[in-house]
Structures are given as C-alpha cells and as structure tokens.
Coordinates of N, CA and C in Angstrom, one line a residue:
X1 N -10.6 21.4 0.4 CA -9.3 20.9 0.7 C -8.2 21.8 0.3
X2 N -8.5 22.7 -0.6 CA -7.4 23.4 -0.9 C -7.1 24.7 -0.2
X3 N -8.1 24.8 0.5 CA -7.9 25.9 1.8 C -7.0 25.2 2.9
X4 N -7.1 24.3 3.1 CA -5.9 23.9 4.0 C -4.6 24.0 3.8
X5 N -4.2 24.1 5.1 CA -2.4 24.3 5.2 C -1.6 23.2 4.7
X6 N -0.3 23.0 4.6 CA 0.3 21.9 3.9 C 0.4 21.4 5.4
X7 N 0.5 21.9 6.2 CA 0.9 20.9 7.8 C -0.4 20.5 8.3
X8 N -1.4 20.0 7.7 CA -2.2 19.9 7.9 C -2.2 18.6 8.4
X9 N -2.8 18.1 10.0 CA -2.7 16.5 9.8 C -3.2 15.9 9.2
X10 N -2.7 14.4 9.1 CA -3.6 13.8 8.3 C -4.6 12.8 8.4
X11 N -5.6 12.8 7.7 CA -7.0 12.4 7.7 C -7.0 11.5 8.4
X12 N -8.1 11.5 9.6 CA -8.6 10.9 10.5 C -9.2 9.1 10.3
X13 N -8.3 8.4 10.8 CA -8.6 7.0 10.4 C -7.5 6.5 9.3
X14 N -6.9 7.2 8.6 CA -6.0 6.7 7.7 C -4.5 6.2 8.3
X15 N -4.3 6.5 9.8 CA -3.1 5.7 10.1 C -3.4 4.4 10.2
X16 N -4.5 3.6 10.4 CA -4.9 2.4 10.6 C -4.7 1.8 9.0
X17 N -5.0 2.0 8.3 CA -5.0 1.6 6.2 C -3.5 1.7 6.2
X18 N -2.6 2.6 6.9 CA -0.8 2.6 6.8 C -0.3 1.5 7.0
X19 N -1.1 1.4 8.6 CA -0.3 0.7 9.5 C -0.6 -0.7 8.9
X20 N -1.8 -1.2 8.6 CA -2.0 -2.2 8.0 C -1.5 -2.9 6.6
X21 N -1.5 -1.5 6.2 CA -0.1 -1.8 4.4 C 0.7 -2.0 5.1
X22 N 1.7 -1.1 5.8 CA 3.0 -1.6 6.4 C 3.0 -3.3 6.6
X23 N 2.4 -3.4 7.8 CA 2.1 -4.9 8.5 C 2.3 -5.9 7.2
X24 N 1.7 -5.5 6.3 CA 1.1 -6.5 5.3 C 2.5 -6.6 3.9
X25 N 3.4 -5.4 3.7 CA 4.2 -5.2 2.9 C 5.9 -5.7 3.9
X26 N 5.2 -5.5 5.2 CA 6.7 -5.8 6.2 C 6.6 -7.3 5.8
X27 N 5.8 -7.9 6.2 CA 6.0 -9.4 6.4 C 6.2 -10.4 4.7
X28 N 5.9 -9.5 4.1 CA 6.1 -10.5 2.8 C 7.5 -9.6 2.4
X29 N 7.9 -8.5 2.2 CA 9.3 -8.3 2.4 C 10.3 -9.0 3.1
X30 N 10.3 -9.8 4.4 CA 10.8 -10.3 5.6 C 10.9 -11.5 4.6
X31 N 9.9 -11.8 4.5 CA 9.8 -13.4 3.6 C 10.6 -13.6 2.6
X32 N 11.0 -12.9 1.8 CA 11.8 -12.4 1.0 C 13.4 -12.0 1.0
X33 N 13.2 -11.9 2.1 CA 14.8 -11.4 2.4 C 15.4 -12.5 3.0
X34 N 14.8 -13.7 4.0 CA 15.4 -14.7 5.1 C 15.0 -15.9 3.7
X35 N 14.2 -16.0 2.8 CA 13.8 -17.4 2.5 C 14.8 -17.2 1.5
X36 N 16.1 -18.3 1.7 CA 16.9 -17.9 0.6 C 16.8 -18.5 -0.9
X37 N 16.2 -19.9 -1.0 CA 16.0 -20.4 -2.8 C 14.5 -20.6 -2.5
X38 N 13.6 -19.7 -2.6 CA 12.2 -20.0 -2.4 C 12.0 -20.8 -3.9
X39 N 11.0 -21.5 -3.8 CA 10.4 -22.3 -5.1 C 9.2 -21.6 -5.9
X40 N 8.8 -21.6 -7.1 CA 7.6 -21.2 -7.4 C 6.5 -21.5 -6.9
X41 N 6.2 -22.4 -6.0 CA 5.3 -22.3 -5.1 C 5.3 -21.3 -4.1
X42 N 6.0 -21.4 -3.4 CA 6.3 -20.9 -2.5 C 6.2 -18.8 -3.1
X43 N 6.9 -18.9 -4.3 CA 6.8 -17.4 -4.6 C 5.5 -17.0 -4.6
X44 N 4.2 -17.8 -5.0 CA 2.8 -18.2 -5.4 C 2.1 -18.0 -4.8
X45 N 2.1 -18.6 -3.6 CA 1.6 -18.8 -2.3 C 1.9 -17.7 -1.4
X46 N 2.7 -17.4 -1.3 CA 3.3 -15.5 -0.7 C 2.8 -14.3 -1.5
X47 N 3.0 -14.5 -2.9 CA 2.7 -13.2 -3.6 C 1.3 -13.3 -3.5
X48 N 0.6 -14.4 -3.3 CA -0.7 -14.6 -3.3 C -1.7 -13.9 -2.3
X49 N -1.2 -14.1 -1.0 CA -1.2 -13.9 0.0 C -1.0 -12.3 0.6
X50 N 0.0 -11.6 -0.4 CA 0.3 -10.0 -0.4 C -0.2 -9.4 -0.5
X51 N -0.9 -9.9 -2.1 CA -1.7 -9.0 -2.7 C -3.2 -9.3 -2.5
X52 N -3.7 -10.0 -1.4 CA -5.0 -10.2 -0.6 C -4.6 -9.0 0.3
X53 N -3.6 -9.3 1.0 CA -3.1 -8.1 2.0 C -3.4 -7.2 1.5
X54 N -2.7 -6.7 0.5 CA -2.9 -5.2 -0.4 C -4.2 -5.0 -0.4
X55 N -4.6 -5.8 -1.0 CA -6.8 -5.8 -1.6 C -7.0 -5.0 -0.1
X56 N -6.9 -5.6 1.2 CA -7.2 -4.9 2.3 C -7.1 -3.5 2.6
X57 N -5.8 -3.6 2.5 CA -5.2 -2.4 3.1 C -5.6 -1.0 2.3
X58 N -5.9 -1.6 0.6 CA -6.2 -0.5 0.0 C -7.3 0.1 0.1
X59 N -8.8 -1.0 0.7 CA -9.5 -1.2 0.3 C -9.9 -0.3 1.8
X60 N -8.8 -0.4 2.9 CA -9.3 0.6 4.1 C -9.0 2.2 3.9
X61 N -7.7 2.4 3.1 CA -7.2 3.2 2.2 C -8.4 4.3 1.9
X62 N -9.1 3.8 0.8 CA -10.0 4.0 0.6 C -10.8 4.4 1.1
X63 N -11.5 4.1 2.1 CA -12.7 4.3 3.5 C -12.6 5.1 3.9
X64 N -11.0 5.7 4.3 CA -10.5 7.1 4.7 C -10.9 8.2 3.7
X65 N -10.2 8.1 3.0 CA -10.7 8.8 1.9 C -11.8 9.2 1.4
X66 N -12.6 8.1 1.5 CA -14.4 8.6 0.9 C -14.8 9.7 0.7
X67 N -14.7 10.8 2.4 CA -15.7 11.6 1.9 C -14.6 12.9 1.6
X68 N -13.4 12.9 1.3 CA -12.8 13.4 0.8 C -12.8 14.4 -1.5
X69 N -13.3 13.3 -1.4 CA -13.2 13.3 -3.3 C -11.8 13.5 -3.5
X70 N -10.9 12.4 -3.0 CA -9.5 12.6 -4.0 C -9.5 11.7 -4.7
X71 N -10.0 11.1 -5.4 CA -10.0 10.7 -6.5 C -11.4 9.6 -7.0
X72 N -11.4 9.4 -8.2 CA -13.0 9.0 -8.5 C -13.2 7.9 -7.6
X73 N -14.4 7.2 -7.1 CA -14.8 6.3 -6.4 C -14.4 5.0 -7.3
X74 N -14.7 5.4 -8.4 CA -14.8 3.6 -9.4 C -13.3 3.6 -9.6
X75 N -12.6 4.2 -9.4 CA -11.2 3.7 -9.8 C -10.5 3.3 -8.3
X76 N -10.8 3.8 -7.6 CA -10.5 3.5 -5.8 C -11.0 2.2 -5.3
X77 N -12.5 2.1 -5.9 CA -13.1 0.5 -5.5 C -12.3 -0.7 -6.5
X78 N -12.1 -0.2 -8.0 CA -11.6 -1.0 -8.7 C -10.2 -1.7 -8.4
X79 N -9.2 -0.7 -7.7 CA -7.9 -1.7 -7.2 C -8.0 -2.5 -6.3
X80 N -8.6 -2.3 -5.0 CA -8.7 -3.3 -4.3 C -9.2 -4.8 -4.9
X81 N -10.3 -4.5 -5.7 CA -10.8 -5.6 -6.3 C -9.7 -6.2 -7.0
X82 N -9.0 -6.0 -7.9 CA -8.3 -6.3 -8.6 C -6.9 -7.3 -8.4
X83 N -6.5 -6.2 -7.1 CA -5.5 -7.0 -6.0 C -6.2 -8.5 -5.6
X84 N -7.4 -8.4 -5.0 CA -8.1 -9.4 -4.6 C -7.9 -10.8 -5.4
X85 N -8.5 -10.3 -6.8 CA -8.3 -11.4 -7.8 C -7.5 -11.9 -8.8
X86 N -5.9 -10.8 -8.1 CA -4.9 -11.1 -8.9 C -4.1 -12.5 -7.6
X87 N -4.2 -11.8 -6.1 CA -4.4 -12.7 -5.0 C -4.7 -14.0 -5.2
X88 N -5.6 -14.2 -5.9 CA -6.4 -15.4 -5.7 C -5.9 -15.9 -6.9
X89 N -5.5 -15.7 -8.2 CA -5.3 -16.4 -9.0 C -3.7 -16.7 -9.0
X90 N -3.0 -16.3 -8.1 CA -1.5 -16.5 -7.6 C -1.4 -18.0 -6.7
X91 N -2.8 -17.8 -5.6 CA -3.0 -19.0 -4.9 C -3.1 -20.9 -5.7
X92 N -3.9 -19.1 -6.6 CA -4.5 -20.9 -7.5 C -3.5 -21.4 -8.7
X93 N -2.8 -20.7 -9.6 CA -1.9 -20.9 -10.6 C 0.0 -20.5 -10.2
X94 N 0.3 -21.7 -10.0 CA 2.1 -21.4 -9.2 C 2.7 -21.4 -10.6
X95 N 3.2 -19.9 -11.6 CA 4.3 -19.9 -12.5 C 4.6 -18.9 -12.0
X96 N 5.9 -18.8 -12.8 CA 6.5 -17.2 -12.8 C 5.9 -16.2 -13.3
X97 N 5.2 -16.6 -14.7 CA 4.6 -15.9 -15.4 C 3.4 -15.3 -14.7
X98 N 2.7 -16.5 -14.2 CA 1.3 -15.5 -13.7 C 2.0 -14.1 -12.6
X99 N 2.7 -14.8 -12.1 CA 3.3 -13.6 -10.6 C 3.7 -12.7 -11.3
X100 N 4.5 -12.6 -12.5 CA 5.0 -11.7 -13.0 C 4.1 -10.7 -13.6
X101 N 3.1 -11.0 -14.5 CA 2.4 -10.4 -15.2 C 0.9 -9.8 -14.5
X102 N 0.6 -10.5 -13.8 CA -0.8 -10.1 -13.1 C 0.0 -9.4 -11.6
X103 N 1.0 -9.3 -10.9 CA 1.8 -8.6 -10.2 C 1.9 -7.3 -10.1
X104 N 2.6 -7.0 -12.2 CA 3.1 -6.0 -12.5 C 1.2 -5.1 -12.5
X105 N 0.2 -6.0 -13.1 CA -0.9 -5.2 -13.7 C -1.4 -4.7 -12.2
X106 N -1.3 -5.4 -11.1 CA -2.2 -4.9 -9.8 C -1.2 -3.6 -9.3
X107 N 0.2 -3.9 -9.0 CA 0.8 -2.6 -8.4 C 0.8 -1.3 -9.5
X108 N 0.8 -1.6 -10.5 CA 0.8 -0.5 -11.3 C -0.6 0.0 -11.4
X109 N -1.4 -0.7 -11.1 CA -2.8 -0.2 -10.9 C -2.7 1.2 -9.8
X110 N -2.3 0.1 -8.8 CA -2.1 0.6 -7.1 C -1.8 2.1 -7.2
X111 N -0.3 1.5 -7.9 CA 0.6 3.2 -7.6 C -0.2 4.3 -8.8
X112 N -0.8 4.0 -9.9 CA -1.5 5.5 -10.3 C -2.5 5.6 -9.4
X113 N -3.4 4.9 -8.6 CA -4.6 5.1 -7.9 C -3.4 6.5 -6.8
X114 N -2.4 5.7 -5.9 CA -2.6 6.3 -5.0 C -1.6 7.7 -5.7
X115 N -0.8 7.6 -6.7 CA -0.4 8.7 -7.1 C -1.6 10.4 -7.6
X116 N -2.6 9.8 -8.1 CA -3.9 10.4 -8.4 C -4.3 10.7 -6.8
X117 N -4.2 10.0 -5.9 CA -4.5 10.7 -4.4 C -3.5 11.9 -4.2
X118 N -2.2 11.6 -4.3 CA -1.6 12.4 -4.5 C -1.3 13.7 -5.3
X119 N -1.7 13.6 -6.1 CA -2.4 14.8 -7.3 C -3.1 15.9 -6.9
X120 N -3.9 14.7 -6.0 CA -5.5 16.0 -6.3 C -5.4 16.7 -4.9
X121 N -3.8 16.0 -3.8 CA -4.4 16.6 -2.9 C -3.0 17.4 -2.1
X122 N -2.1 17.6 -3.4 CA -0.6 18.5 -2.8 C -0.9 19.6 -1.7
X123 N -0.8 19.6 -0.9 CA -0.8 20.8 0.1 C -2.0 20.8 0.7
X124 N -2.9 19.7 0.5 CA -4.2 19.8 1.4 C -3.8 19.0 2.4
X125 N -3.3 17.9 2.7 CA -2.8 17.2 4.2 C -1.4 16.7 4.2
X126 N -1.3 16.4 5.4 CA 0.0 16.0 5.5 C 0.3 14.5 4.7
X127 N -0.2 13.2 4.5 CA 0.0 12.4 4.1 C -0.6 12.6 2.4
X128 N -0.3 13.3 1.9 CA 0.0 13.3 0.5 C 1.2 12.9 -0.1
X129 N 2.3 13.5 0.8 CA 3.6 12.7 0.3 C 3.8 11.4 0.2
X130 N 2.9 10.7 1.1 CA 3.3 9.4 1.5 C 2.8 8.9 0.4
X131 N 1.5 9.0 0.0 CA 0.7 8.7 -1.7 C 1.8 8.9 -2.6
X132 N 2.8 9.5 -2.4 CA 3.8 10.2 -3.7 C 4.5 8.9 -4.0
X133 N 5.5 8.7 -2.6 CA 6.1 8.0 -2.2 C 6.0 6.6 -2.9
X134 N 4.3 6.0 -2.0 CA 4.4 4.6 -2.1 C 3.9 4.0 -3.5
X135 N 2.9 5.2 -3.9 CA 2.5 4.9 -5.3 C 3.6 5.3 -6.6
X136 N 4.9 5.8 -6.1 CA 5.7 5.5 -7.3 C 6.6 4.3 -7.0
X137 N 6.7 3.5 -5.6 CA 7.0 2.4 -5.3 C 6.6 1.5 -5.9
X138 N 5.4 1.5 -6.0 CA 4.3 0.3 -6.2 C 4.4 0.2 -7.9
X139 N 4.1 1.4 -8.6 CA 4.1 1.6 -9.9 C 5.5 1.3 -10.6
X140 N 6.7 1.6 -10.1 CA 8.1 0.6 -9.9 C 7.9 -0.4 -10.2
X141 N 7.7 -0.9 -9.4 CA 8.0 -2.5 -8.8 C 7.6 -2.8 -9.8
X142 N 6.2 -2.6 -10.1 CA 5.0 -2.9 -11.2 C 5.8 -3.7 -12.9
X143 N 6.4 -2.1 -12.9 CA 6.7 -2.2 -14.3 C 8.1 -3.1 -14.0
X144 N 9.2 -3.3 -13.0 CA 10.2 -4.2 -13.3 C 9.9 -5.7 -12.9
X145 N 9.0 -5.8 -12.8 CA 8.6 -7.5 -12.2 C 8.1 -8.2 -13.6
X146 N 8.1 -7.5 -15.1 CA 8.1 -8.6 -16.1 C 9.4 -8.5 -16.5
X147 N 10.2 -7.6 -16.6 CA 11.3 -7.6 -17.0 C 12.5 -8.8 -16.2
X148 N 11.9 -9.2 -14.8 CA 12.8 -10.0 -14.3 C 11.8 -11.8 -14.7
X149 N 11.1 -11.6 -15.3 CA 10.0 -13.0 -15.1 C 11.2 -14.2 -15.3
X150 N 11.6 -14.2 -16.8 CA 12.9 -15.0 -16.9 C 13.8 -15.8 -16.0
X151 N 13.9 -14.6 -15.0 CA 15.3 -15.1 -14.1 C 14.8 -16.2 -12.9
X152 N 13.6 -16.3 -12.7 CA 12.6 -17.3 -11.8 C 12.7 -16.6 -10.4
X153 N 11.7 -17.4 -9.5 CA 11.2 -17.3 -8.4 C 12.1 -16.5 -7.6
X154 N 13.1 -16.6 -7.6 CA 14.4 -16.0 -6.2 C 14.1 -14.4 -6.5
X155 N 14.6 -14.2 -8.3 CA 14.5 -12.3 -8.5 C 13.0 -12.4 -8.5
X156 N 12.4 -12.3 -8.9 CA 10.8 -11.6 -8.9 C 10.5 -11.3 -7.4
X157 N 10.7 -12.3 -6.6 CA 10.7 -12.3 -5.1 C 11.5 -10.8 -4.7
X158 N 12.7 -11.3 -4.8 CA 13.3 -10.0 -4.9 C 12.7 -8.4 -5.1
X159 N 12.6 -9.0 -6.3 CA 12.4 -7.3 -6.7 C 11.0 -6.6 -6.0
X160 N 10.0 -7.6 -6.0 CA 8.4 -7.3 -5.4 C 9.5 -7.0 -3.8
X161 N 9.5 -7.9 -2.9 CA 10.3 -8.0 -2.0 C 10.5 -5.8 -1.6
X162 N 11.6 -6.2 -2.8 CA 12.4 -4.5 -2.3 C 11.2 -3.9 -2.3
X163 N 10.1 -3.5 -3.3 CA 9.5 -2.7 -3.2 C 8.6 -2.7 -1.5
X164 N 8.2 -3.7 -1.5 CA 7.8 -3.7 -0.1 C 8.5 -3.7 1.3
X165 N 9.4 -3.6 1.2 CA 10.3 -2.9 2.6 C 10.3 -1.7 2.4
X166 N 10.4 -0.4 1.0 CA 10.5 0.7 1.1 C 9.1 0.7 1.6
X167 N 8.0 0.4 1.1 CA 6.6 0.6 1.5 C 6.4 0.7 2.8
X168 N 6.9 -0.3 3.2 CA 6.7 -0.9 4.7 C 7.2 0.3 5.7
X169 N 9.0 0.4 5.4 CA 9.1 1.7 6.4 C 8.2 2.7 6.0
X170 N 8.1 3.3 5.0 CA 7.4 4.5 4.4 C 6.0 4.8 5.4
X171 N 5.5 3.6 5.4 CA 4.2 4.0 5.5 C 4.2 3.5 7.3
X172 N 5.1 2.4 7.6 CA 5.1 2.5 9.2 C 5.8 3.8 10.0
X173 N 6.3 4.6 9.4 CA 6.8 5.7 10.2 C 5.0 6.5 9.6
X174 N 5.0 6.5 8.9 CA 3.7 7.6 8.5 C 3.0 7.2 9.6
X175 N 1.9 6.0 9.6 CA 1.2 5.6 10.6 C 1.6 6.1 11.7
X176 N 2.7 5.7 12.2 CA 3.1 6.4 13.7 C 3.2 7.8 14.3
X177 N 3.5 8.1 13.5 CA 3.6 9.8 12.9 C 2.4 10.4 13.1
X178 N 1.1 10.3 12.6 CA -0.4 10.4 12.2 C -0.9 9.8 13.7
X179 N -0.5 8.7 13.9 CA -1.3 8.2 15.6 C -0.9 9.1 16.6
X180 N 0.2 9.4 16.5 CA 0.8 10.0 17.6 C -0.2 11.9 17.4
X181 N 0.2 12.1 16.2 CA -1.0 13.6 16.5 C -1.8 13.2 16.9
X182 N -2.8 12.0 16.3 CA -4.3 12.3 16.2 C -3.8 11.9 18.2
X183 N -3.0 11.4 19.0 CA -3.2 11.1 20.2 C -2.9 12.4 21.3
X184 N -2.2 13.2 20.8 CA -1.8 14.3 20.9 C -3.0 15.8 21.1
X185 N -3.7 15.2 20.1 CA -5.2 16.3 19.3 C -6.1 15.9 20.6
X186 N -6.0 14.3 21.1 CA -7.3 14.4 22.2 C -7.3 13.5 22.9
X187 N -5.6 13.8 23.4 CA -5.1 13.2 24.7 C -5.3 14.3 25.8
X188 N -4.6 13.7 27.1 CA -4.9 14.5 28.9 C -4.7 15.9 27.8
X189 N -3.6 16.2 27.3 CA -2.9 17.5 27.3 C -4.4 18.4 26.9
X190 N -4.9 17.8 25.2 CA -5.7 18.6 24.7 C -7.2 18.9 25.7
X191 N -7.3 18.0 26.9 CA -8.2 18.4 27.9 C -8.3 19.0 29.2
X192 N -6.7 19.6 29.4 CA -6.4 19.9 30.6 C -7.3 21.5 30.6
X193 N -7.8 21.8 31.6 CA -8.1 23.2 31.7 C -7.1 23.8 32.2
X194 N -7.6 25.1 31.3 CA -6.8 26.3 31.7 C -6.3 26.7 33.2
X195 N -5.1 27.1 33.9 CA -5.3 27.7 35.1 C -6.1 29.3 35.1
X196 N -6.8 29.6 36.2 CA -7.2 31.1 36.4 C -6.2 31.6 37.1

C-alpha cells in the first residue's frame, strides 16, 4: 500500500459502503431537521434505526477493506456489532439517557475505527481523507451527545442530526466521485481501440 501514489483511486467496491452511509446518515439527518418537537420516542425509534443503518454501512465498510490490512479485523468486525446492539437497545428502551450514552459509546467507537483506517493508510488511496473526515465526525458527535443528554430529545436529535448531514455530504460526494472513476476505468472510453 505504501507504494502507491496519493491519487490513487479508491478501493474497488467501497463507493457502495459510502453511498450507503450517506443514504443512511442523509435520511436520519432530514429527520432531524423537518421534525420540529420530536418526543423521546420518536428520538428512540430513529436513533434506533441509524445506528442499524450504521451496523450496515460499516459492516460493508469493512468488506472493502478486508484484504487490504488497514486495520485489525477484530476491531473492524467489533463496531458494526456494537452499532447493531446499541440499535436495538434504542428500539427497545425510549430515554434520553440510553440515546445519549450508548450513542456517544457506538460513534466514538466508529470514528477511532475509521480514523485508524485512516492512519494506516495516508497516501495509499484516495479515500483516506474521507476516513479522516467522517471518523472525526462520528468521534465528535460521540463525545457531545452526553454533554447535551439533559436538554432532552429536540438537542441530542440535534446534535447526532448535525453530525450526520456533514457525514452524509462527505461521503455522498465521495461515493460519486469513486463511481464515476471506477466508471471511467472500464467504461466505452477505457475500451475503445486504438486508431492505426
């Protein structure tokens, strides 16, 4: 990996894990922004629902990555999981507190995983930055979502919220960005023959 150029594109199959975080960080950001006094259910049932999203998205994240070695396997398999069952226990328990606390422990999980992608892989592909990016997002959000538990459902919403619209563009421009090479790499053009 370290022999590669910094304009390197990037890894094959990983715009689909983008595009799918985006998708999944757009639409609970959206929720967020239009639902103006959401209830603790309602924060519960969404944040619940995100962070299933997340478990996915990271969990395809990941798949890309494999045979790469950017970072250990047991810590790459362990977020997804974790999102999963912080997911599920959002569904199942409507406070502030659980959203707050088990929220902060999944994204801050997230953002060192994908920061540590980031690490190991400065100047080997082009989507390293984006690891930079979204995992100090996520690790953000992480750490200000107990600090707002107090103020109830509207700010936590909020503040999770913000972090996922930056996600969202971040990684929807990346995805598209990455489709468009890899369509570019072995579309008509890359098969046209030469003239003699």
């Amino acid at each position: 990996m370290g022999a590669e150029a910094a304009g390197t594109p990037a890894l094959p199959g990983l715009w689909r894990a983008f595009f799918l975080h985006a998708a999944v960080a757009g639409c609970f950001g959206l929720l967020t922004v239009f639902w103006p006094e959401p209830s603790v259910h309602v924060m519960s049932v969404a944040g619940g629902l995100y962070f299933l999203g997340l478990a996915a998205a990271v969990h395809l994240t990941e798949q890309s990555l494999r045979s790469q070695d950017a970072v250990p396997a047991w810590l790459t398999r362990t977020a997804p999981v974790f999102l999963a069952v912080v997911g599920l226990l959002n569904l199942w328990i409507h406070t502030d507190g659980v959203f707050a606390q088990t929220g902060a422990l999944a994204l801050v999980l997230m953002g060192v995983v994908y920061l540590l992608v980031w690490a190991r892989n400065r100047g080997a592909h082009a989507a390293a930055r984006d690891f930079l990016l979204t995992g100090s997002v996520a690790a953000l959000t992480g750490v200000l979502l107990p600090l707002f538990q107090d103020l109830g459902a509207h700010a936590l919403l909020g503040v999770a919220g913000g972090g996922a619209v930056i996600t969202a563009v971040v990684l929807a421009l990346a995805a598209l960005s990455y489709r468009h090479d890899a369509g570019a790499t072995h579309g008509p053009a890359a098969r046209t023959k030469p003239v003699n």
